[in-house]
Amino acid sequence: MYVDHHGVPGAGQALDALARAGIKMVFVTNNSTKTRRDVLDHIALRTGYRGPADVITSGMATARQLAGQVDRVLVVGGTGLSATLVEHGVQVVTDWRQAEAVAVGLDREVSYEKLAVATLALRNGAAFYATNTDATYPMPDGLYPGAGAFSAFLERSSGRD
């Protein structure tokens, strides 16, 4: 429906036609940087579609997997992933010693420090969750590093899958 900030021509009209036909829509994305509301707003701004739809993000899937399994998670990922984890009752921590798990997603503000802290948490026994393993992320001018590039870094630095 969109690539970054650019809607695919005709996407909004196609979604409107599906809604008018009574088709239930579920937007599923492996992008963990956005919350459910962010996804709907992003689609509306790029396509004009503001009708009914459910949303499932990889951040939501990760949060559902972690909820009830662990209490404290260290995040290498966007604010949408952190917010989604908190919404599902998982505490986001920054101290690697407190982390019971590390959740990795696309992180446009990744730093050596974030990766180092996540490596320490993983080497300390924290469970390792990647929201997706796509090595690249499509942008209008080409492919950028994706969440899988960050999880691959952590796999190598921690010796963990």
Short mmCIF file of N, CA and C in Angstrom, two decimals:
data_model
loop_
_atom_site.label_atom_id
_atom_site.label_comp_id
_atom_site.label_asym_id
_atom_site.label_seq_id
_atom_site.Cartn_x
_atom_site.Cartn_y
_atom_site.Cartn_z
N MET A 1 0.80 -1.19 0.00
CA MET A 1 0.00 0.00 0.00
C MET A 1 0.84 1.26 0.00
N TYR A 2 2.06 1.15 0.51
CA TYR A 2 2.94 2.31 0.55
C TYR A 2 4.39 1.84 0.65
N VAL A 3 5.28 2.71 0.25
CA VAL A 3 6.71 2.53 0.48
C VAL A 3 7.16 3.80 1.18
N ASP A 4 7.53 3.65 2.44
CA ASP A 4 7.93 4.76 3.31
C ASP A 4 6.80 5.79 3.37
N HIS A 5 6.98 6.96 2.80
CA HIS A 5 5.97 8.02 2.89
C HIS A 5 5.15 8.17 1.61
N HIS A 6 5.25 7.21 0.70
CA HIS A 6 4.59 7.32 -0.60
C HIS A 6 3.56 6.21 -0.78
N GLY A 7 2.30 6.59 -0.95
CA GLY A 7 1.25 5.62 -1.18
C GLY A 7 1.34 5.05 -2.59
N VAL A 8 0.98 3.79 -2.72
CA VAL A 8 0.92 3.15 -4.04
C VAL A 8 -0.32 3.70 -4.73
N PRO A 9 -0.21 4.20 -5.96
CA PRO A 9 -1.37 4.75 -6.66
C PRO A 9 -2.53 3.74 -6.72
N GLY A 10 -3.71 4.20 -6.34
CA GLY A 10 -4.92 3.36 -6.39
C GLY A 10 -5.15 2.53 -5.15
N ALA A 11 -4.22 2.50 -4.22
CA ALA A 11 -4.37 1.66 -3.02
C ALA A 11 -5.59 2.07 -2.20
N GLY A 12 -5.77 3.36 -1.97
CA GLY A 12 -6.90 3.83 -1.18
C GLY A 12 -8.23 3.47 -1.81
N GLN A 13 -8.32 3.63 -3.11
CA GLN A 13 -9.57 3.30 -3.82
C GLN A 13 -9.84 1.80 -3.75
N ALA A 14 -8.80 0.99 -3.86
CA ALA A 14 -8.98 -0.46 -3.78
C ALA A 14 -9.45 -0.86 -2.38
N LEU A 15 -8.87 -0.25 -1.35
CA LEU A 15 -9.29 -0.56 0.02
C LEU A 15 -10.73 -0.12 0.27
N ASP A 16 -11.11 1.05 -0.25
CA ASP A 16 -12.50 1.51 -0.12
C ASP A 16 -13.45 0.52 -0.79
N ALA A 17 -13.08 0.04 -1.98
CA ALA A 17 -13.93 -0.91 -2.70
C ALA A 17 -14.09 -2.21 -1.91
N LEU A 18 -13.01 -2.69 -1.31
CA LEU A 18 -13.09 -3.90 -0.50
C LEU A 18 -14.00 -3.69 0.71
N ALA A 19 -13.86 -2.54 1.37
CA ALA A 19 -14.70 -2.25 2.53
C ALA A 19 -16.18 -2.17 2.13
N ARG A 20 -16.47 -1.52 1.00
CA ARG A 20 -17.85 -1.43 0.52
C ARG A 20 -18.41 -2.81 0.20
N ALA A 21 -17.56 -3.72 -0.22
CA ALA A 21 -18.00 -5.08 -0.56
C ALA A 21 -18.15 -5.96 0.69
N GLY A 22 -17.87 -5.38 1.86
CA GLY A 22 -18.04 -6.13 3.10
C GLY A 22 -16.87 -7.04 3.45
N ILE A 23 -15.75 -6.84 2.79
CA ILE A 23 -14.57 -7.65 3.07
C ILE A 23 -13.91 -7.15 4.35
N LYS A 24 -13.70 -8.06 5.30
CA LYS A 24 -13.00 -7.69 6.53
C LYS A 24 -11.50 -7.62 6.22
N MET A 25 -10.90 -6.51 6.60
CA MET A 25 -9.48 -6.33 6.31
C MET A 25 -8.64 -6.41 7.56
N VAL A 26 -7.51 -7.07 7.42
CA VAL A 26 -6.52 -7.15 8.47
C VAL A 26 -5.19 -6.77 7.84
N PHE A 27 -4.60 -5.71 8.33
CA PHE A 27 -3.28 -5.29 7.85
C PHE A 27 -2.24 -6.00 8.72
N VAL A 28 -1.40 -6.79 8.09
CA VAL A 28 -0.38 -7.55 8.79
C VAL A 28 0.97 -7.06 8.31
N THR A 29 1.84 -6.69 9.26
CA THR A 29 3.14 -6.18 8.88
C THR A 29 4.23 -6.76 9.78
N ASN A 30 5.38 -6.98 9.20
CA ASN A 30 6.51 -7.42 10.01
C ASN A 30 7.33 -6.22 10.47
N ASN A 31 6.78 -5.03 10.32
CA ASN A 31 7.42 -3.81 10.80
C ASN A 31 7.01 -3.60 12.26
N SER A 32 7.98 -3.64 13.15
CA SER A 32 7.69 -3.49 14.58
C SER A 32 7.86 -2.06 15.07
N THR A 33 8.21 -1.13 14.18
CA THR A 33 8.46 0.25 14.62
C THR A 33 7.19 1.01 14.93
N LYS A 34 6.04 0.49 14.50
CA LYS A 34 4.78 1.20 14.65
C LYS A 34 3.83 0.45 15.59
N THR A 35 3.03 1.21 16.32
CA THR A 35 1.94 0.64 17.10
C THR A 35 0.77 0.38 16.16
N ARG A 36 -0.26 -0.28 16.66
CA ARG A 36 -1.47 -0.53 15.87
C ARG A 36 -2.02 0.79 15.33
N ARG A 37 -2.15 1.79 16.19
CA ARG A 37 -2.69 3.09 15.79
C ARG A 37 -1.78 3.75 14.76
N ASP A 38 -0.47 3.65 14.94
CA ASP A 38 0.48 4.22 13.97
C ASP A 38 0.28 3.62 12.59
N VAL A 39 0.05 2.31 12.52
CA VAL A 39 -0.14 1.64 11.23
C VAL A 39 -1.38 2.20 10.54
N LEU A 40 -2.49 2.29 11.27
CA LEU A 40 -3.73 2.81 10.68
C LEU A 40 -3.56 4.26 10.23
N ASP A 41 -2.90 5.07 11.04
CA ASP A 41 -2.65 6.47 10.67
C ASP A 41 -1.74 6.56 9.44
N HIS A 42 -0.73 5.72 9.40
CA HIS A 42 0.22 5.71 8.28
C HIS A 42 -0.51 5.37 6.98
N ILE A 43 -1.36 4.35 7.03
CA ILE A 43 -2.12 3.95 5.84
C ILE A 43 -3.06 5.08 5.43
N ALA A 44 -3.74 5.68 6.38
CA ALA A 44 -4.69 6.77 6.07
C ALA A 44 -3.97 7.94 5.41
N LEU A 45 -2.84 8.33 5.94
CA LEU A 45 -2.11 9.47 5.38
C LEU A 45 -1.57 9.20 3.98
N ARG A 46 -1.21 7.97 3.70
CA ARG A 46 -0.59 7.66 2.41
C ARG A 46 -1.59 7.24 1.34
N THR A 47 -2.71 6.65 1.77
CA THR A 47 -3.67 6.15 0.78
C THR A 47 -5.02 6.85 0.82
N GLY A 48 -5.31 7.51 1.94
CA GLY A 48 -6.62 8.13 2.11
C GLY A 48 -7.65 7.19 2.72
N TYR A 49 -7.32 5.91 2.89
CA TYR A 49 -8.27 4.95 3.45
C TYR A 49 -8.37 5.12 4.96
N ARG A 50 -9.60 5.33 5.44
CA ARG A 50 -9.83 5.50 6.87
C ARG A 50 -10.92 4.56 7.38
N GLY A 51 -11.18 3.51 6.64
CA GLY A 51 -12.26 2.59 7.00
C GLY A 51 -11.83 1.58 8.03
N PRO A 52 -12.72 0.65 8.30
CA PRO A 52 -12.45 -0.36 9.34
C PRO A 52 -11.36 -1.33 8.91
N ALA A 53 -10.53 -1.70 9.88
CA ALA A 53 -9.49 -2.69 9.64
C ALA A 53 -8.85 -3.08 10.96
N ASP A 54 -8.41 -4.31 11.03
CA ASP A 54 -7.62 -4.77 12.16
C ASP A 54 -6.16 -4.68 11.77
N VAL A 55 -5.29 -4.71 12.76
CA VAL A 55 -3.85 -4.62 12.52
C VAL A 55 -3.15 -5.67 13.37
N ILE A 56 -2.18 -6.32 12.77
CA ILE A 56 -1.27 -7.19 13.50
C ILE A 56 0.14 -6.82 13.06
N THR A 57 0.98 -6.43 14.02
CA THR A 57 2.38 -6.11 13.71
C THR A 57 3.27 -7.20 14.30
N SER A 58 4.50 -7.26 13.81
CA SER A 58 5.44 -8.23 14.39
C SER A 58 5.77 -7.86 15.83
N GLY A 59 5.66 -6.58 16.16
CA GLY A 59 5.84 -6.17 17.56
C GLY A 59 4.74 -6.74 18.44
N MET A 60 3.51 -6.75 17.93
CA MET A 60 2.39 -7.32 18.68
C MET A 60 2.59 -8.82 18.87
N ALA A 61 3.02 -9.51 17.82
CA ALA A 61 3.26 -10.95 17.92
C ALA A 61 4.37 -11.24 18.93
N THR A 62 5.41 -10.44 18.91
CA THR A 62 6.51 -10.61 19.85
C THR A 62 6.02 -10.34 21.28
N ALA A 63 5.26 -9.28 21.46
CA ALA A 63 4.73 -8.94 22.79
C ALA A 63 3.84 -10.05 23.32
N ARG A 64 3.00 -10.59 22.47
CA ARG A 64 2.11 -11.68 22.91
C ARG A 64 2.91 -12.92 23.29
N GLN A 65 3.99 -13.16 22.58
CA GLN A 65 4.85 -14.30 22.90
C GLN A 65 5.56 -14.09 24.25
N LEU A 66 6.01 -12.88 24.49
CA LEU A 66 6.77 -12.58 25.71
C LEU A 66 5.89 -12.42 26.94
N ALA A 67 4.69 -11.88 26.77
CA ALA A 67 3.79 -11.63 27.90
C ALA A 67 3.51 -12.94 28.64
N GLY A 68 3.74 -12.92 29.92
CA GLY A 68 3.53 -14.13 30.72
C GLY A 68 4.75 -15.04 30.77
N GLN A 69 5.68 -14.83 29.85
CA GLN A 69 6.91 -15.64 29.83
C GLN A 69 8.04 -14.94 30.60
N VAL A 70 8.14 -13.63 30.38
CA VAL A 70 9.17 -12.82 31.03
C VAL A 70 8.54 -11.51 31.49
N ASP A 71 9.20 -10.86 32.43
CA ASP A 71 8.71 -9.58 32.92
C ASP A 71 9.48 -8.39 32.36
N ARG A 72 10.79 -8.57 32.13
CA ARG A 72 11.65 -7.45 31.76
C ARG A 72 12.40 -7.74 30.44
N VAL A 73 12.25 -6.80 29.51
CA VAL A 73 12.84 -6.97 28.18
C VAL A 73 13.68 -5.76 27.81
N LEU A 74 14.86 -6.01 27.29
CA LEU A 74 15.70 -4.96 26.72
C LEU A 74 15.38 -4.89 25.23
N VAL A 75 15.21 -3.70 24.69
CA VAL A 75 14.77 -3.53 23.30
C VAL A 75 15.85 -2.88 22.45
N VAL A 76 16.14 -3.50 21.32
CA VAL A 76 16.85 -2.84 20.23
C VAL A 76 15.78 -2.72 19.16
N GLY A 77 15.19 -1.55 19.05
CA GLY A 77 14.07 -1.37 18.14
C GLY A 77 13.48 0.01 18.33
N GLY A 78 12.48 0.30 17.55
CA GLY A 78 11.84 1.61 17.58
C GLY A 78 10.90 1.78 18.77
N THR A 79 10.41 3.00 18.93
CA THR A 79 9.52 3.30 20.04
C THR A 79 8.21 2.53 19.94
N GLY A 80 7.79 2.19 18.73
CA GLY A 80 6.57 1.40 18.56
C GLY A 80 6.69 0.03 19.19
N LEU A 81 7.87 -0.58 19.09
CA LEU A 81 8.08 -1.90 19.69
C LEU A 81 8.03 -1.78 21.21
N SER A 82 8.72 -0.79 21.75
CA SER A 82 8.71 -0.60 23.21
C SER A 82 7.30 -0.33 23.71
N ALA A 83 6.56 0.55 23.04
CA ALA A 83 5.19 0.87 23.45
C ALA A 83 4.29 -0.34 23.38
N THR A 84 4.44 -1.15 22.36
CA THR A 84 3.62 -2.35 22.21
C THR A 84 3.92 -3.36 23.31
N LEU A 85 5.19 -3.52 23.66
CA LEU A 85 5.55 -4.42 24.75
C LEU A 85 4.91 -3.95 26.06
N VAL A 86 5.04 -2.67 26.34
CA VAL A 86 4.46 -2.12 27.57
C VAL A 86 2.94 -2.30 27.58
N GLU A 87 2.31 -2.07 26.44
CA GLU A 87 0.85 -2.25 26.32
C GLU A 87 0.43 -3.68 26.66
N HIS A 88 1.33 -4.63 26.42
CA HIS A 88 1.04 -6.04 26.71
C HIS A 88 1.57 -6.47 28.08
N GLY A 89 1.94 -5.51 28.91
CA GLY A 89 2.33 -5.83 30.27
C GLY A 89 3.78 -6.22 30.47
N VAL A 90 4.62 -5.96 29.49
CA VAL A 90 6.04 -6.29 29.59
C VAL A 90 6.82 -5.02 29.91
N GLN A 91 7.67 -5.08 30.91
CA GLN A 91 8.47 -3.92 31.30
C GLN A 91 9.70 -3.83 30.40
N VAL A 92 9.94 -2.64 29.85
CA VAL A 92 11.12 -2.40 29.02
C VAL A 92 12.21 -1.84 29.93
N VAL A 93 13.39 -2.48 29.89
CA VAL A 93 14.51 -2.06 30.74
C VAL A 93 15.70 -1.66 29.86
N THR A 94 16.59 -0.89 30.46
CA THR A 94 17.82 -0.48 29.75
C THR A 94 19.06 -1.11 30.38
N ASP A 95 18.93 -1.64 31.58
CA ASP A 95 20.05 -2.28 32.26
C ASP A 95 20.11 -3.75 31.83
N TRP A 96 21.18 -4.13 31.17
CA TRP A 96 21.29 -5.49 30.63
C TRP A 96 21.22 -6.55 31.72
N ARG A 97 21.60 -6.21 32.95
CA ARG A 97 21.58 -7.16 34.06
C ARG A 97 20.15 -7.52 34.47
N GLN A 98 19.19 -6.66 34.16
CA GLN A 98 17.78 -6.90 34.51
C GLN A 98 17.02 -7.62 33.41
N ALA A 99 17.57 -7.67 32.22
CA ALA A 99 16.84 -8.20 31.06
C ALA A 99 16.69 -9.71 31.12
N GLU A 100 15.45 -10.17 31.02
CA GLU A 100 15.17 -11.60 30.90
C GLU A 100 15.10 -12.00 29.43
N ALA A 101 14.92 -11.00 28.57
CA ALA A 101 14.88 -11.24 27.13
C ALA A 101 15.36 -9.98 26.42
N VAL A 102 15.78 -10.17 25.18
CA VAL A 102 16.13 -9.07 24.28
C VAL A 102 15.21 -9.19 23.08
N ALA A 103 14.50 -8.10 22.77
CA ALA A 103 13.63 -8.05 21.59
C ALA A 103 14.27 -7.11 20.58
N VAL A 104 14.46 -7.61 19.36
CA VAL A 104 15.15 -6.85 18.32
C VAL A 104 14.21 -6.60 17.15
N GLY A 105 14.14 -5.34 16.74
CA GLY A 105 13.38 -4.96 15.56
C GLY A 105 14.15 -3.89 14.80
N LEU A 106 13.52 -3.33 13.81
CA LEU A 106 14.14 -2.25 13.06
C LEU A 106 14.36 -1.07 14.01
N ASP A 107 15.55 -0.52 14.00
CA ASP A 107 15.90 0.57 14.91
C ASP A 107 16.65 1.64 14.13
N ARG A 108 15.95 2.71 13.80
CA ARG A 108 16.57 3.79 13.02
C ARG A 108 17.50 4.66 13.87
N GLU A 109 17.53 4.41 15.16
CA GLU A 109 18.44 5.14 16.06
C GLU A 109 19.41 4.18 16.73
N VAL A 110 19.72 3.08 16.05
CA VAL A 110 20.63 2.09 16.62
C VAL A 110 22.00 2.73 16.86
N SER A 111 22.64 2.26 17.92
CA SER A 111 23.98 2.76 18.25
C SER A 111 24.83 1.59 18.70
N TYR A 112 26.11 1.82 18.72
CA TYR A 112 27.02 0.80 19.23
C TYR A 112 26.66 0.46 20.67
N GLU A 113 26.32 1.49 21.45
CA GLU A 113 25.96 1.27 22.85
C GLU A 113 24.76 0.34 22.99
N LYS A 114 23.70 0.57 22.18
CA LYS A 114 22.51 -0.30 22.24
C LYS A 114 22.87 -1.74 21.91
N LEU A 115 23.69 -1.92 20.86
CA LEU A 115 24.07 -3.26 20.46
C LEU A 115 24.98 -3.91 21.50
N ALA A 116 25.86 -3.13 22.11
CA ALA A 116 26.75 -3.67 23.14
C ALA A 116 25.96 -4.13 24.36
N VAL A 117 25.00 -3.33 24.79
CA VAL A 117 24.18 -3.67 25.96
C VAL A 117 23.35 -4.92 25.67
N ALA A 118 22.80 -5.01 24.47
CA ALA A 118 22.03 -6.19 24.08
C ALA A 118 22.93 -7.43 24.04
N THR A 119 24.14 -7.27 23.55
CA THR A 119 25.09 -8.39 23.53
C THR A 119 25.37 -8.88 24.94
N LEU A 120 25.58 -7.94 25.87
CA LEU A 120 25.82 -8.32 27.26
C LEU A 120 24.63 -9.07 27.85
N ALA A 121 23.42 -8.59 27.57
CA ALA A 121 22.21 -9.25 28.08
C ALA A 121 22.10 -10.68 27.54
N LEU A 122 22.34 -10.83 26.24
CA LEU A 122 22.26 -12.16 25.63
C LEU A 122 23.33 -13.09 26.18
N ARG A 123 24.54 -12.58 26.36
CA ARG A 123 25.62 -13.40 26.92
C ARG A 123 25.37 -13.72 28.39
N ASN A 124 24.49 -12.95 29.02
CA ASN A 124 24.12 -13.19 30.41
C ASN A 124 22.93 -14.15 30.53
N GLY A 125 22.43 -14.65 29.40
CA GLY A 125 21.36 -15.65 29.42
C GLY A 125 19.98 -15.16 29.03
N ALA A 126 19.83 -13.88 28.67
CA ALA A 126 18.51 -13.38 28.26
C ALA A 126 18.05 -14.13 27.01
N ALA A 127 16.75 -14.39 26.93
CA ALA A 127 16.17 -15.01 25.74
C ALA A 127 16.29 -14.03 24.57
N PHE A 128 16.35 -14.54 23.36
CA PHE A 128 16.61 -13.74 22.17
C PHE A 128 15.40 -13.83 21.23
N TYR A 129 14.74 -12.68 20.98
CA TYR A 129 13.59 -12.62 20.09
C TYR A 129 13.83 -11.57 19.02
N ALA A 130 13.65 -11.95 17.77
CA ALA A 130 13.72 -11.01 16.65
C ALA A 130 12.31 -10.85 16.10
N THR A 131 11.88 -9.59 15.90
CA THR A 131 10.54 -9.36 15.37
C THR A 131 10.43 -9.79 13.92
N ASN A 132 11.55 -9.75 13.20
CA ASN A 132 11.65 -10.33 11.87
C ASN A 132 13.12 -10.41 11.51
N THR A 133 13.42 -11.19 10.51
CA THR A 133 14.82 -11.37 10.14
C THR A 133 15.13 -10.85 8.73
N ASP A 134 14.31 -9.92 8.25
CA ASP A 134 14.58 -9.34 6.94
C ASP A 134 15.86 -8.52 6.99
N ALA A 135 16.82 -8.86 6.15
CA ALA A 135 18.11 -8.16 6.15
C ALA A 135 17.97 -6.73 5.65
N THR A 136 16.96 -6.48 4.81
CA THR A 136 16.82 -5.14 4.22
C THR A 136 15.41 -4.61 4.44
N TYR A 137 15.29 -3.29 4.26
CA TYR A 137 14.04 -2.57 4.42
C TYR A 137 13.90 -1.65 3.21
N PRO A 138 12.81 -1.80 2.42
CA PRO A 138 12.69 -1.00 1.19
C PRO A 138 12.39 0.47 1.46
N MET A 139 13.13 1.33 0.80
CA MET A 139 12.93 2.78 0.85
C MET A 139 12.89 3.27 -0.59
N PRO A 140 12.38 4.46 -0.83
CA PRO A 140 12.24 4.94 -2.21
C PRO A 140 13.57 4.96 -3.00
N ASP A 141 14.68 5.17 -2.32
CA ASP A 141 15.94 5.24 -3.04
C ASP A 141 16.75 3.94 -2.97
N GLY A 142 16.18 2.88 -2.42
CA GLY A 142 16.87 1.60 -2.39
C GLY A 142 16.63 0.85 -1.10
N LEU A 143 17.39 -0.22 -0.91
CA LEU A 143 17.23 -1.06 0.26
C LEU A 143 18.15 -0.60 1.39
N TYR A 144 17.57 -0.40 2.55
CA TYR A 144 18.30 0.00 3.75
C TYR A 144 18.45 -1.24 4.65
N PRO A 145 19.32 -1.18 5.67
CA PRO A 145 19.41 -2.31 6.59
C PRO A 145 18.09 -2.53 7.32
N GLY A 146 17.69 -3.78 7.45
CA GLY A 146 16.45 -4.12 8.13
C GLY A 146 16.71 -4.71 9.51
N ALA A 147 15.64 -5.14 10.17
CA ALA A 147 15.74 -5.70 11.51
C ALA A 147 16.67 -6.91 11.53
N GLY A 148 16.65 -7.67 10.47
CA GLY A 148 17.50 -8.86 10.41
C GLY A 148 18.99 -8.53 10.43
N ALA A 149 19.35 -7.35 9.95
CA ALA A 149 20.76 -6.94 10.01
C ALA A 149 21.18 -6.73 11.46
N PHE A 150 20.28 -6.19 12.28
CA PHE A 150 20.59 -5.98 13.69
C PHE A 150 20.61 -7.31 14.44
N SER A 151 19.65 -8.19 14.14
CA SER A 151 19.65 -9.48 14.82
C SER A 151 20.86 -10.32 14.39
N ALA A 152 21.29 -10.19 13.13
CA ALA A 152 22.49 -10.91 12.68
C ALA A 152 23.72 -10.41 13.43
N PHE A 153 23.80 -9.10 13.62
CA PHE A 153 24.90 -8.52 14.40
C PHE A 153 24.93 -9.17 15.79
N LEU A 154 23.75 -9.20 16.43
CA LEU A 154 23.67 -9.74 17.79
C LEU A 154 23.92 -11.24 17.84
N GLU A 155 23.52 -11.96 16.79
CA GLU A 155 23.83 -13.38 16.73
C GLU A 155 25.35 -13.59 16.74
N ARG A 156 26.04 -12.81 15.93
CA ARG A 156 27.50 -12.95 15.85
C ARG A 156 28.19 -12.51 17.12
N SER A 157 27.74 -11.37 17.70
CA SER A 157 28.44 -10.84 18.87
C SER A 157 28.13 -11.62 20.15
N SER A 158 26.98 -12.27 20.19
CA SER A 158 26.59 -13.00 21.40
C SER A 158 26.81 -14.51 21.29
N GLY A 159 26.93 -15.00 20.05
CA GLY A 159 27.03 -16.44 19.85
C GLY A 159 25.70 -17.15 20.04
N ARG A 160 24.59 -16.38 19.94
CA ARG A 160 23.25 -16.92 20.17
C ARG A 160 22.39 -16.79 18.92
N ASP A 161 21.38 -17.64 18.81
CA ASP A 161 20.42 -17.54 17.72
C ASP A 161 19.19 -16.83 18.22
#
